[in-house]
CSV table of N, CA and C in Angstrom, one decimal:
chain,number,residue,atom,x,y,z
R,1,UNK,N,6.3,-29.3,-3.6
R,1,UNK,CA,7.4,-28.6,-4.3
R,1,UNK,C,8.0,-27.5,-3.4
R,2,UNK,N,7.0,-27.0,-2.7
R,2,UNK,CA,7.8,-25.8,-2.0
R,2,UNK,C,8.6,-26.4,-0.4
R,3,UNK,N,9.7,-25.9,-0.6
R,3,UNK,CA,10.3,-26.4,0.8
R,3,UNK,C,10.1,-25.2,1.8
R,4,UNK,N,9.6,-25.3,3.4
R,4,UNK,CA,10.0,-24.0,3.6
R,4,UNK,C,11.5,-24.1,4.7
R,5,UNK,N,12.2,-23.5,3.9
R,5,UNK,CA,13.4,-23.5,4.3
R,5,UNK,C,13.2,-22.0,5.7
R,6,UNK,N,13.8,-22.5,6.3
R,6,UNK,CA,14.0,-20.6,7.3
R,6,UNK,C,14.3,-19.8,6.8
R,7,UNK,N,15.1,-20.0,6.3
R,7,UNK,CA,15.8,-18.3,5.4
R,7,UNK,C,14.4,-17.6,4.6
R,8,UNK,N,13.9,-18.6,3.6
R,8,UNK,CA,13.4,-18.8,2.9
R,8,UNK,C,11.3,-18.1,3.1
R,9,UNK,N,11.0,-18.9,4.2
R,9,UNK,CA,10.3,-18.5,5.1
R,9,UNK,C,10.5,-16.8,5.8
R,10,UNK,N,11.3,-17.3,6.2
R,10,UNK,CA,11.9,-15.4,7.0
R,10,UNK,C,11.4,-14.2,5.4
R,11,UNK,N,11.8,-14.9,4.3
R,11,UNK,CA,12.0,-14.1,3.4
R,11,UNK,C,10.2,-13.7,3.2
R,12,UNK,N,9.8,-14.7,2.9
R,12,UNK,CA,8.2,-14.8,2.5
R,12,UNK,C,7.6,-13.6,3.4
R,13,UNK,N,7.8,-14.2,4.5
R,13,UNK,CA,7.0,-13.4,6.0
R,13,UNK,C,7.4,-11.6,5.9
R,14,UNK,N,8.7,-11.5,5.5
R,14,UNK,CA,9.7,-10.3,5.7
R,14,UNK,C,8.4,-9.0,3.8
R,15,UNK,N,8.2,-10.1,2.9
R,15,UNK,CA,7.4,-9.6,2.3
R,15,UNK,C,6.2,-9.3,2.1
R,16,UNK,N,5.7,-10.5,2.7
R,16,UNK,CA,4.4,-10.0,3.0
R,16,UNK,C,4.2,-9.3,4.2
R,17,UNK,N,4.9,-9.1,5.0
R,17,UNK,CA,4.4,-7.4,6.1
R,17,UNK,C,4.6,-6.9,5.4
R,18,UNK,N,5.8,-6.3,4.6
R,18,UNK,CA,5.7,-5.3,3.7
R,18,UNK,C,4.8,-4.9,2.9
R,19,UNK,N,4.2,-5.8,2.1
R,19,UNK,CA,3.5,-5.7,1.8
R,19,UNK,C,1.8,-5.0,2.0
R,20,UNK,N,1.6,-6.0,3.7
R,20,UNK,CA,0.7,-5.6,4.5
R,20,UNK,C,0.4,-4.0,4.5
R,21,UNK,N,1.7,-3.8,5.4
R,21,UNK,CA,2.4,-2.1,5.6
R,21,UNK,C,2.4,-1.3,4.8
R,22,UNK,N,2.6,-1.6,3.4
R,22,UNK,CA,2.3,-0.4,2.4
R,22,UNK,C,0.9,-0.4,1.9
R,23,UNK,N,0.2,-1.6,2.3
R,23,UNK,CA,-1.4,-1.6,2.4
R,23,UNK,C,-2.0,-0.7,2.9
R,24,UNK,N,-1.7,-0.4,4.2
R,24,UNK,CA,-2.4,-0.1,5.2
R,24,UNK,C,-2.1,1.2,4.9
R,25,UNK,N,-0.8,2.0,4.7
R,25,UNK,CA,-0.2,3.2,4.4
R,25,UNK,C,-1.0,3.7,3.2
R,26,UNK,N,-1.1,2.9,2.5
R,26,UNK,CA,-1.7,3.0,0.8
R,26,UNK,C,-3.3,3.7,1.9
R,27,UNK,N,-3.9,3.2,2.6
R,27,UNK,CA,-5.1,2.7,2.6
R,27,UNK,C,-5.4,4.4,3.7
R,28,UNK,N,-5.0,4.8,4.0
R,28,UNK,CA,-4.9,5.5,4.8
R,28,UNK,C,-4.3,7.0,3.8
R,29,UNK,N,-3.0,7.0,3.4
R,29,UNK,CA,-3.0,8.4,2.7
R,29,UNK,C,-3.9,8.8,1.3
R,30,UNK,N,-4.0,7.7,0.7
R,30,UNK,CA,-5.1,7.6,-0.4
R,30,UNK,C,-6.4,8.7,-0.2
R,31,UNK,N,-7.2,8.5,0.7
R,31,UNK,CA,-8.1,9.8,0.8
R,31,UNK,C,-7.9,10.6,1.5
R,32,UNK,N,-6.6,10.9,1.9
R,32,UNK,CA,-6.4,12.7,2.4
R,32,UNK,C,-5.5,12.5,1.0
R,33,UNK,N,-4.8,12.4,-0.1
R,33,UNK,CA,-4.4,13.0,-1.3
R,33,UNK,C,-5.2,12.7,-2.3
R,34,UNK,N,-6.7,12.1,-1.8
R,34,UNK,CA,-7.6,12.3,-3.4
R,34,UNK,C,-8.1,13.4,-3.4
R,35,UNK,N,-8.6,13.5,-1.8
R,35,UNK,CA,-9.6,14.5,-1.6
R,35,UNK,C,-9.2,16.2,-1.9
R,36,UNK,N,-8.1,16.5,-1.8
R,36,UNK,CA,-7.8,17.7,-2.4
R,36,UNK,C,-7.7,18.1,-3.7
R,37,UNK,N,-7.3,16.7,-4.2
R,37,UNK,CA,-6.7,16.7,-5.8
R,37,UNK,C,-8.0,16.6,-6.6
R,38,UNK,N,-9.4,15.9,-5.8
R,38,UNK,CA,-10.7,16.1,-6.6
R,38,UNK,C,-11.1,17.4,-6.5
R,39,UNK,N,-10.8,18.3,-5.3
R,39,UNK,CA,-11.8,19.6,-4.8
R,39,UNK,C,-10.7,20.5,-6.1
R,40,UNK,N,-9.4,20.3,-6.4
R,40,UNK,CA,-8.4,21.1,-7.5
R,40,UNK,C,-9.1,21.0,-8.7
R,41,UNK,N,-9.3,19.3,-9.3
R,41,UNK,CA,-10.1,19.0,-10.4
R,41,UNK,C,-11.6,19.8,-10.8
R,42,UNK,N,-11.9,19.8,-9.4
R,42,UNK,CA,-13.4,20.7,-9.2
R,42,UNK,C,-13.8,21.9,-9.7
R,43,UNK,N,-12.3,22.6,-9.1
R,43,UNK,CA,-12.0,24.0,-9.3
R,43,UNK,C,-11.9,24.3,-10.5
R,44,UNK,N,-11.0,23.6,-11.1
R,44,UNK,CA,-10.1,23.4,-12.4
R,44,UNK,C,-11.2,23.8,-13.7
R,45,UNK,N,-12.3,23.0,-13.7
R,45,UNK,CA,-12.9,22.9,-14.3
R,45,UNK,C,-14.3,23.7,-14.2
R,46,UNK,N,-14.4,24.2,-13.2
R,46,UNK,CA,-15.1,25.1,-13.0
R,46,UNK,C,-14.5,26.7,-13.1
């Protein structure tokens, strides 16, 4: 069923790095902005 057309292909590839890339970004700023926001919660409640 799936053809892979170039364009088409280009397009797949073009979203999955994207994808990849907001992975890795995800994966990386994720605990420098939990970790302050838990030590606030910490505070917060104490």
């Amino acid at each position: 069923m799936l053809r892979f057309v170039p364009g088409g292909f280009t397009l797949i590839a073009a979203v999955v790095c994207a994808l990849a890339t907001a992975g890795m970004v995800v994966a990386v700023f994720s605990p420098i902005r939990t970790i302050p926001a838990s030590a606030d919660w910490e505070r917060g409640e104490a």
